[in-house]
C-alpha cells in the first residue's frame, strides 16, 4: 500500500478550481475543487455515472468545462486543445495499433512530435527496459498477453514524458489475479519515472493499493479526499463508510457526552455503544455509527470482562467462508444483522470448533473502533 508515502506538498502541481460540466440540466461534475501534488498517484474513486470519467476527460481536453479552471504546473490549460497539453492518457482498452510492432507503437507519438530519429530510438529503448519488454520489441499486440499489452500502453504513454499521466480504469481489462499482480508493478514503474498521475477506478481495492490519495466521488461532487488509511478508518459520512469496504451502520442518538467519551443509544442494540472519545455533539443529537466487521470480535461464551456497553448477543444466520477469513452474519435480539469478520485460524488456535449456523454467539468491540457520523 502507498498510503504512507509522502509527496511534494510545497504547492499544488495540478489545481482544479470550481470545475463544472453540465449536459443539459444534468451536472456531471458539480463545482469540484482539488489539488494534486507533484509525484502523487491520485485516484478518483466512484461508481458508474458519478462524474469521475468526465472529470478525467476535462483534464485531457476531450470535454470542455462549463466553468472553472485547470492549472498544471502554474499554467492555465483550461482552453488548450488536447494535443497542446503536456498530458498523456492511457485508456482501459489500451488502444494499441494492431498493425504496428511494440517498438512502433511506443515510437508513434514521438514521431508525430517530429523528434530526431536517434532520440526516438533511445527513448523507445529506455521505455522497453522500464517495463521489462525489450525482448518483445518486434511483436505485434495480438502476440502479447493482456498484462504485456498493458505494459506497452504504459510505455507509450510515458515515452513523451508528460507532466501529467491520466489512467482510465488502467487494469480493467485484466482478470482478477493478474490485476493484483499488475497493481504493484504499475505503481513501481510510475514511481521510478516520478510522473504525476491521476487515475479513475471503480475498484476500491485498486485505489487503496495504488493511490497516494483518493477522492471519493458521487453525483459529480467530491465526498471525501484523503489517504487510503484516513478514508477507510475515518470516513466523514455514511456514503464514504459504506462505499469503501464493508461496514455495519447503526442508527442512534447521543445520550451522554463527556471530555473523553460519548455514549450512544442505538436502535438496533439492547445495550449502548460507548466511544472512548468525545464527539463534541449535544445530547439527543441523531448520529450513525460505522462499525467495521473486522473490529467486531466474536465469542462462543459470554466473557467475564463484558460490562454494560459495547456488546450484544445473537444467532448466526449466514457464514461466508473466504479462505483466510470467514464473515459471520449475526442476527441480534432486535432483528438487525451485524457482520463480523474472523480469521479462519482463530478457532483452531484456540482449540475450539468454529461456531456454525443457528448457534448463539456474543459479539463485542473496543470503544475506539466505532466511528460516529452525523450524516
CSV table of C-alpha atoms in Angstrom, one decimal:
chain,number,residue,atom,x,y,z
A,1,UNK,CA,0.0,0.0,0.0
A,2,UNK,CA,1.2,3.5,-0.8
A,3,UNK,CA,-0.7,5.4,1.9
A,4,UNK,CA,2.4,6.2,4.0
A,5,UNK,CA,4.4,7.6,1.0
A,6,UNK,CA,4.9,11.3,1.0
A,7,UNK,CA,4.7,13.7,-1.9
A,8,UNK,CA,5.9,17.3,-2.5
A,9,UNK,CA,3.3,19.4,-0.7
A,10,UNK,CA,5.1,22.7,-1.2
A,11,UNK,CA,2.5,23.8,-3.7
A,12,UNK,CA,-0.1,22.0,-5.8
A,13,UNK,CA,1.2,20.7,-9.2
A,14,UNK,CA,-2.3,20.3,-10.6
A,15,UNK,CA,-5.1,22.7,-9.5
A,16,UNK,CA,-8.7,22.1,-10.3
A,17,UNK,CA,-10.8,25.2,-9.4
A,18,UNK,CA,-14.6,25.3,-9.4
A,19,UNK,CA,-14.8,22.9,-12.3
A,20,UNK,CA,-18.3,22.3,-13.6
A,21,UNK,CA,-19.6,20.2,-16.5
A,22,UNK,CA,-23.2,20.4,-17.5
A,23,UNK,CA,-25.1,18.2,-20.0
A,24,UNK,CA,-28.4,20.0,-20.4
A,25,UNK,CA,-29.9,20.2,-16.9
A,26,UNK,CA,-27.6,17.4,-15.6
A,27,UNK,CA,-24.4,18.3,-13.6
A,28,UNK,CA,-21.9,15.6,-14.5
A,29,UNK,CA,-19.2,17.4,-12.5
A,30,UNK,CA,-20.5,19.9,-9.9
A,31,UNK,CA,-18.1,22.6,-8.6
A,32,UNK,CA,-15.1,20.5,-8.0
A,33,UNK,CA,-12.0,22.0,-6.2
A,34,UNK,CA,-9.0,19.7,-6.0
A,35,UNK,CA,-5.2,20.0,-5.6
A,36,UNK,CA,-2.8,17.2,-6.7
A,37,UNK,CA,0.8,17.3,-5.8
A,38,UNK,CA,3.9,16.5,-7.8
A,39,UNK,CA,4.7,12.8,-7.9
A,40,UNK,CA,1.3,11.7,-6.5
A,41,UNK,CA,-0.7,8.8,-7.8
A,42,UNK,CA,-4.1,10.2,-7.2
A,43,UNK,CA,-7.3,8.1,-7.6
A,44,UNK,CA,-10.8,9.3,-8.5
A,45,UNK,CA,-13.0,6.6,-7.0
A,46,UNK,CA,-16.7,6.1,-7.5
A,47,UNK,CA,-19.4,4.1,-9.1
A,48,UNK,CA,-20.6,4.4,-12.7
A,49,UNK,CA,-22.1,7.8,-13.5
A,50,UNK,CA,-20.5,9.6,-10.6
A,51,UNK,CA,-18.6,12.0,-12.8
A,52,UNK,CA,-15.0,10.7,-12.4
A,53,UNK,CA,-14.5,9.9,-16.1
A,54,UNK,CA,-16.0,13.2,-17.2
A,55,UNK,CA,-13.5,14.9,-14.8
A,56,UNK,CA,-10.7,12.9,-16.4
A,57,UNK,CA,-11.8,13.8,-19.9
A,58,UNK,CA,-11.8,17.5,-19.0
A,59,UNK,CA,-8.2,17.2,-17.7
A,60,UNK,CA,-7.3,15.5,-21.1
A,61,UNK,CA,-9.1,18.3,-23.1
A,62,UNK,CA,-11.6,15.9,-24.5
A,63,UNK,CA,-14.5,17.7,-22.8
A,64,UNK,CA,-14.8,21.5,-22.4
A,65,UNK,CA,-15.7,22.7,-18.9
A,66,UNK,CA,-18.9,24.6,-18.5
A,67,UNK,CA,-17.0,26.7,-16.0
A,68,UNK,CA,-13.9,26.6,-13.8
A,69,UNK,CA,-10.1,26.3,-14.3
A,70,UNK,CA,-7.5,23.6,-14.7
A,71,UNK,CA,-3.9,24.8,-13.9
A,72,UNK,CA,-1.0,22.4,-14.4
A,73,UNK,CA,2.5,23.4,-13.1
A,74,UNK,CA,1.4,27.0,-13.0
A,75,UNK,CA,0.0,27.1,-16.5
A,76,UNK,CA,-3.8,27.6,-17.1
A,77,UNK,CA,-4.5,24.8,-19.6
A,78,UNK,CA,-8.4,25.0,-19.4
A,79,UNK,CA,-8.7,26.2,-23.1
A,80,UNK,CA,-5.8,24.3,-24.6
A,81,UNK,CA,-6.5,21.6,-27.2
A,82,UNK,CA,-5.7,18.0,-26.2
A,83,UNK,CA,-2.6,17.9,-28.5
A,84,UNK,CA,-1.3,21.1,-26.9
A,85,UNK,CA,-1.4,19.8,-23.3
A,86,UNK,CA,1.6,18.2,-21.7
A,87,UNK,CA,-0.6,15.3,-20.7
A,88,UNK,CA,-1.0,11.7,-21.9
A,89,UNK,CA,-3.9,9.3,-21.3
A,90,UNK,CA,-3.9,5.6,-21.1
A,91,UNK,CA,-7.2,4.0,-21.9
A,92,UNK,CA,-8.8,0.9,-20.5
A,93,UNK,CA,-8.7,-0.7,-24.0
A,94,UNK,CA,-5.0,0.2,-24.4
A,95,UNK,CA,-5.8,1.4,-28.0
A,96,UNK,CA,-2.6,-0.2,-29.4
A,97,UNK,CA,-2.2,-0.1,-33.2
A,98,UNK,CA,-2.7,-3.8,-34.2
A,99,UNK,CA,-0.6,-3.4,-37.5
A,100,UNK,CA,2.4,-1.9,-35.7
A,101,UNK,CA,5.1,-3.7,-33.6
A,102,UNK,CA,5.6,-3.0,-29.9
A,103,UNK,CA,8.5,-0.7,-30.8
A,104,UNK,CA,6.5,1.2,-33.4
A,105,UNK,CA,3.6,1.6,-31.0
A,106,UNK,CA,5.8,3.2,-28.4
A,107,UNK,CA,7.6,5.4,-31.0
A,108,UNK,CA,4.3,6.6,-32.7
A,109,UNK,CA,3.8,9.7,-30.5
A,110,UNK,CA,7.4,10.7,-30.7
A,111,UNK,CA,7.4,10.5,-34.5
A,112,UNK,CA,4.2,12.7,-34.5
A,113,UNK,CA,6.2,15.3,-32.5
A,114,UNK,CA,9.0,15.0,-35.1
A,115,UNK,CA,11.7,14.2,-32.6
A,116,UNK,CA,15.2,13.3,-34.1
A,117,UNK,CA,15.4,9.6,-35.1
A,118,UNK,CA,18.3,8.9,-32.6
A,119,UNK,CA,16.3,10.4,-29.7
A,120,UNK,CA,13.2,8.3,-30.7
A,121,UNK,CA,15.2,5.1,-30.7
A,122,UNK,CA,16.9,5.9,-27.4
A,123,UNK,CA,13.6,6.8,-25.7
A,124,UNK,CA,11.9,3.7,-27.0
A,125,UNK,CA,14.7,1.5,-25.7
A,126,UNK,CA,14.5,3.3,-22.4
A,127,UNK,CA,10.7,2.6,-22.2
A,128,UNK,CA,11.1,-1.0,-23.1
A,129,UNK,CA,13.6,-1.5,-20.4
A,130,UNK,CA,11.5,0.3,-17.9
A,131,UNK,CA,8.5,-2.0,-18.5
A,132,UNK,CA,10.8,-5.1,-19.0
A,133,UNK,CA,9.6,-5.7,-22.5
A,134,UNK,CA,12.8,-5.3,-24.6
A,135,UNK,CA,12.7,-8.9,-25.9
A,136,UNK,CA,9.1,-8.3,-27.3
A,137,UNK,CA,10.0,-5.2,-29.3
A,138,UNK,CA,9.2,-6.8,-32.7
A,139,UNK,CA,6.0,-8.5,-31.7
A,140,UNK,CA,2.5,-7.3,-32.7
A,141,UNK,CA,-0.1,-6.6,-29.9
A,142,UNK,CA,-2.1,-9.7,-30.7
A,143,UNK,CA,1.0,-11.8,-29.8
A,144,UNK,CA,1.1,-10.4,-26.3
A,145,UNK,CA,-0.9,-11.3,-23.2
A,146,UNK,CA,-3.2,-8.8,-21.6
A,147,UNK,CA,-0.7,-7.9,-18.9
A,148,UNK,CA,2.0,-7.3,-21.6
A,149,UNK,CA,-0.3,-5.1,-23.7
A,150,UNK,CA,-0.9,-3.1,-20.5
A,151,UNK,CA,2.8,-2.5,-20.1
A,152,UNK,CA,3.2,-1.4,-23.7
A,153,UNK,CA,0.3,1.0,-23.4
A,154,UNK,CA,2.0,2.4,-20.3
A,155,UNK,CA,5.4,2.7,-22.0
A,156,UNK,CA,3.8,4.5,-25.0
A,157,UNK,CA,2.1,6.9,-22.5
A,158,UNK,CA,5.3,7.7,-20.7
A,159,UNK,CA,7.5,7.9,-23.8
A,160,UNK,CA,6.6,11.6,-24.4
A,161,UNK,CA,7.5,12.4,-20.8
A,162,UNK,CA,4.2,14.0,-19.9
A,163,UNK,CA,3.8,16.4,-17.0
A,164,UNK,CA,0.6,14.5,-16.1
A,165,UNK,CA,-0.4,10.9,-16.8
A,166,UNK,CA,-4.1,10.1,-16.9
A,167,UNK,CA,-5.2,6.4,-16.4
A,168,UNK,CA,-8.8,5.4,-17.2
A,169,UNK,CA,-9.5,2.1,-15.4
A,170,UNK,CA,-5.9,1.1,-16.1
A,171,UNK,CA,-6.4,-2.6,-15.1
A,172,UNK,CA,-10.0,-3.0,-16.1
A,173,UNK,CA,-9.2,-5.4,-19.0
A,174,UNK,CA,-7.3,-7.9,-16.9
A,175,UNK,CA,-8.6,-10.8,-14.9
A,176,UNK,CA,-8.6,-10.6,-11.1
A,177,UNK,CA,-5.4,-12.5,-10.3
A,178,UNK,CA,-3.4,-10.6,-13.0
A,179,UNK,CA,-4.9,-7.3,-11.8
A,180,UNK,CA,-3.5,-7.9,-8.3
A,181,UNK,CA,0.0,-8.7,-9.6
A,182,UNK,CA,0.0,-5.8,-12.0
A,183,UNK,CA,-1.2,-3.2,-9.5
A,184,UNK,CA,2.2,-3.1,-7.7
A,185,UNK,CA,4.2,-3.4,-10.9
A,186,UNK,CA,2.4,-0.3,-12.2
A,187,UNK,CA,3.0,1.6,-9.0
A,188,UNK,CA,6.7,0.8,-9.0
A,189,UNK,CA,7.0,1.9,-12.7
A,190,UNK,CA,5.2,5.2,-12.1
A,191,UNK,CA,7.3,5.9,-9.0
A,192,UNK,CA,10.5,5.1,-10.9
A,193,UNK,CA,9.6,7.7,-13.6
A,194,UNK,CA,8.3,10.1,-11.0
A,195,UNK,CA,5.4,11.1,-13.1
A,196,UNK,CA,2.3,12.7,-11.5
A,197,UNK,CA,-0.7,10.6,-12.2
A,198,UNK,CA,-4.5,10.8,-11.9
A,199,UNK,CA,-6.3,7.6,-12.3
A,200,UNK,CA,-10.0,6.7,-12.5
A,201,UNK,CA,-11.3,3.5,-11.0
A,202,UNK,CA,-14.5,2.0,-9.5
A,203,UNK,CA,-12.4,-0.8,-7.8
A,204,UNK,CA,-11.9,0.1,-4.1
A,205,UNK,CA,-9.0,-2.4,-3.7
A,206,UNK,CA,-7.2,-1.0,-6.7
A,207,UNK,CA,-7.5,2.6,-5.4
A,208,UNK,CA,-6.4,1.5,-1.9
A,209,UNK,CA,-3.4,-0.4,-3.2
A,210,UNK,CA,-2.1,2.0,-5.8
A,211,UNK,CA,-3.0,5.6,-4.7
A,212,UNK,CA,-1.2,8.0,-2.5
A,213,UNK,CA,-4.5,9.8,-2.0
A,214,UNK,CA,-8.1,9.1,-3.0
A,215,UNK,CA,-11.1,11.3,-3.9
A,216,UNK,CA,-14.4,9.5,-3.4
A,217,UNK,CA,-16.9,10.9,-5.9
A,218,UNK,CA,-20.7,10.8,-6.0
A,219,UNK,CA,-23.2,12.8,-8.1
A,220,UNK,CA,-20.5,14.9,-9.6
A,221,UNK,CA,-19.1,16.0,-6.3
A,222,UNK,CA,-16.1,15.0,-4.1
A,223,UNK,CA,-17.4,13.4,-0.9
A,224,UNK,CA,-14.0,12.9,0.8
A,225,UNK,CA,-10.4,13.4,-0.1
A,226,UNK,CA,-7.5,11.7,1.9
A,227,UNK,CA,-5.1,8.9,2.1
A,228,UNK,CA,-6.5,5.3,1.8
A,229,UNK,CA,-5.9,4.9,5.6
A,230,UNK,CA,-7.7,8.1,6.5
A,231,UNK,CA,-10.7,7.5,4.3
A,232,UNK,CA,-11.1,3.9,5.5
A,233,UNK,CA,-10.5,4.5,9.2
A,234,UNK,CA,-12.1,7.9,9.5
A,235,UNK,CA,-14.9,8.2,6.9
A,236,UNK,CA,-16.8,11.6,7.0
A,237,UNK,CA,-20.2,10.2,6.1
A,238,UNK,CA,-22.3,7.0,5.8
A,239,UNK,CA,-21.8,7.1,2.0
A,240,UNK,CA,-18.0,7.0,2.3
A,241,UNK,CA,-18.0,4.4,5.1
A,242,UNK,CA,-20.2,2.1,3.0
A,243,UNK,CA,-18.5,2.7,-0.3
A,244,UNK,CA,-15.0,2.0,0.9
A,245,UNK,CA,-15.2,-1.5,2.3
A,246,UNK,CA,-17.8,-3.4,4.3
A,247,UNK,CA,-19.2,-1.8,7.4
A,248,UNK,CA,-22.2,-2.1,9.8
A,249,UNK,CA,-24.2,1.1,10.1
A,250,UNK,CA,-26.2,1.7,13.2
A,251,UNK,CA,-28.7,4.5,13.9
A,252,UNK,CA,-28.9,6.2,17.3
A,253,UNK,CA,-28.8,9.3,19.5
A,254,UNK,CA,-26.1,10.8,21.8
A,255,UNK,CA,-27.3,10.1,25.4
A,256,UNK,CA,-24.2,11.2,27.3
A,257,UNK,CA,-21.2,13.4,26.3
A,258,UNK,CA,-18.1,13.9,28.5
A,259,UNK,CA,-14.5,15.0,28.0
A,260,UNK,CA,-13.1,11.6,26.8
A,261,UNK,CA,-16.2,9.5,26.0
A,262,UNK,CA,-19.5,9.5,24.3
A,263,UNK,CA,-22.4,7.2,24.9
A,264,UNK,CA,-24.8,6.4,22.1
A,265,UNK,CA,-28.2,4.6,22.3
A,266,UNK,CA,-28.6,2.7,19.0
A,267,UNK,CA,-32.0,1.5,17.7
A,268,UNK,CA,-30.5,-1.9,16.8
A,269,UNK,CA,-28.8,-2.6,20.2
A,270,UNK,CA,-30.2,-3.6,23.5
A,271,UNK,CA,-27.1,-2.1,25.2
A,272,UNK,CA,-25.5,1.3,24.4
A,273,UNK,CA,-22.3,1.9,22.5
A,274,UNK,CA,-19.6,3.8,24.4
A,275,UNK,CA,-17.0,5.6,22.4
A,276,UNK,CA,-13.6,6.3,24.1
A,277,UNK,CA,-13.5,9.8,22.6
A,278,UNK,CA,-15.7,12.9,22.7
A,279,UNK,CA,-17.8,13.8,19.7
A,280,UNK,CA,-18.5,17.4,20.8
A,281,UNK,CA,-22.2,16.9,20.0
A,282,UNK,CA,-25.2,17.7,22.2
A,283,UNK,CA,-27.2,15.1,24.0
A,284,UNK,CA,-30.1,13.9,21.9
A,285,UNK,CA,-28.4,14.5,18.6
A,286,UNK,CA,-29.0,12.0,15.8
A,287,UNK,CA,-25.9,10.0,14.7
A,288,UNK,CA,-25.0,6.9,12.7
A,289,UNK,CA,-22.3,4.6,14.0
A,290,UNK,CA,-19.9,2.8,11.5
A,291,UNK,CA,-18.5,-0.4,12.9
A,292,UNK,CA,-16.2,-2.4,10.5
A,293,UNK,CA,-16.8,-6.2,10.5
A,294,UNK,CA,-13.1,-6.8,11.3
A,295,UNK,CA,-13.5,-4.8,14.5
A,296,UNK,CA,-16.3,-7.0,15.8
A,297,UNK,CA,-14.9,-9.7,18.0
A,298,UNK,CA,-16.8,-13.0,18.5
A,299,UNK,CA,-17.1,-15.4,21.4
A,300,UNK,CA,-18.9,-18.6,21.9
A,301,UNK,CA,-19.4,-18.0,25.6
A,302,UNK,CA,-20.0,-14.7,27.4
A,303,UNK,CA,-16.6,-13.4,28.6
A,304,UNK,CA,-16.4,-12.3,32.2
A,305,UNK,CA,-14.9,-8.9,31.3
A,306,UNK,CA,-18.1,-7.8,29.5
A,307,UNK,CA,-19.6,-4.6,31.0
A,308,UNK,CA,-22.9,-2.9,30.3
A,309,UNK,CA,-21.9,-1.5,26.9
A,310,UNK,CA,-20.2,-2.4,23.6
A,311,UNK,CA,-21.5,-6.0,23.3
A,312,UNK,CA,-24.5,-7.9,22.0
A,313,UNK,CA,-25.7,-11.4,21.6
A,314,UNK,CA,-27.3,-13.0,18.6
A,315,UNK,CA,-27.7,-16.1,16.4
A,316,UNK,CA,-25.5,-16.9,13.4
A,317,UNK,CA,-27.7,-16.6,10.3
A,318,UNK,CA,-25.1,-16.8,7.5
A,319,UNK,CA,-21.4,-17.7,7.1
A,320,UNK,CA,-19.3,-16.6,4.1
A,321,UNK,CA,-16.1,-18.6,4.1
A,322,UNK,CA,-13.4,-16.7,2.2
A,323,UNK,CA,-10.3,-18.8,2.9
A,324,UNK,CA,-8.2,-16.8,5.3
A,325,UNK,CA,-11.3,-15.2,7.0
A,326,UNK,CA,-15.0,-16.0,7.5
A,327,UNK,CA,-17.7,-13.4,7.6
A,328,UNK,CA,-20.4,-14.2,10.1
A,329,UNK,CA,-23.9,-12.6,9.8
A,330,UNK,CA,-25.2,-12.4,13.3
A,331,UNK,CA,-28.9,-11.6,13.9
A,332,UNK,CA,-29.3,-9.6,17.1
A,333,UNK,CA,-32.2,-9.7,19.5
A,334,UNK,CA,-33.6,-6.6,17.7
A,335,UNK,CA,-33.6,-8.4,14.4
A,336,UNK,CA,-30.7,-6.3,13.0
A,337,UNK,CA,-27.8,-8.1,11.2
A,338,UNK,CA,-24.3,-7.4,12.3
A,339,UNK,CA,-21.3,-8.7,10.2
A,340,UNK,CA,-18.2,-10.0,12.0
A,341,UNK,CA,-15.0,-10.9,10.1
A,342,UNK,CA,-13.0,-13.5,11.9
A,343,UNK,CA,-9.6,-15.1,10.9
A,344,UNK,CA,-10.2,-18.7,9.9
A,345,UNK,CA,-7.3,-19.8,12.2
A,346,UNK,CA,-8.9,-18.2,15.3
A,347,UNK,CA,-10.9,-21.1,16.5
A,348,UNK,CA,-8.2,-23.7,15.6
A,349,UNK,CA,-5.5,-21.8,17.5
A,350,UNK,CA,-7.9,-21.6,20.5
A,351,UNK,CA,-8.6,-25.3,20.3
A,352,UNK,CA,-12.3,-24.7,19.6
A,353,UNK,CA,-14.8,-25.7,17.0
A,354,UNK,CA,-15.8,-22.8,14.8
A,355,UNK,CA,-19.3,-21.6,15.5
A,356,UNK,CA,-21.9,-22.6,13.0
A,357,UNK,CA,-25.4,-21.8,11.7
A,358,UNK,CA,-28.1,-21.2,14.2
A,359,UNK,CA,-25.6,-21.1,17.1
A,360,UNK,CA,-25.8,-18.3,19.7
A,361,UNK,CA,-22.7,-16.1,19.9
A,362,UNK,CA,-21.5,-13.0,21.7
A,363,UNK,CA,-20.0,-10.0,19.8
A,364,UNK,CA,-18.1,-7.1,21.2
A,365,UNK,CA,-15.8,-4.2,20.2
A,366,UNK,CA,-13.5,-1.6,21.7
A,367,UNK,CA,-14.6,1.9,22.3
A,368,UNK,CA,-12.1,3.4,19.9
A,369,UNK,CA,-13.2,1.3,17.0
A,370,UNK,CA,-16.7,2.6,16.1
A,371,UNK,CA,-16.9,5.9,14.1
A,372,UNK,CA,-19.9,8.2,14.8
A,373,UNK,CA,-21.2,10.1,11.7
A,374,UNK,CA,-23.6,13.0,11.6
A,375,UNK,CA,-24.8,12.3,8.0
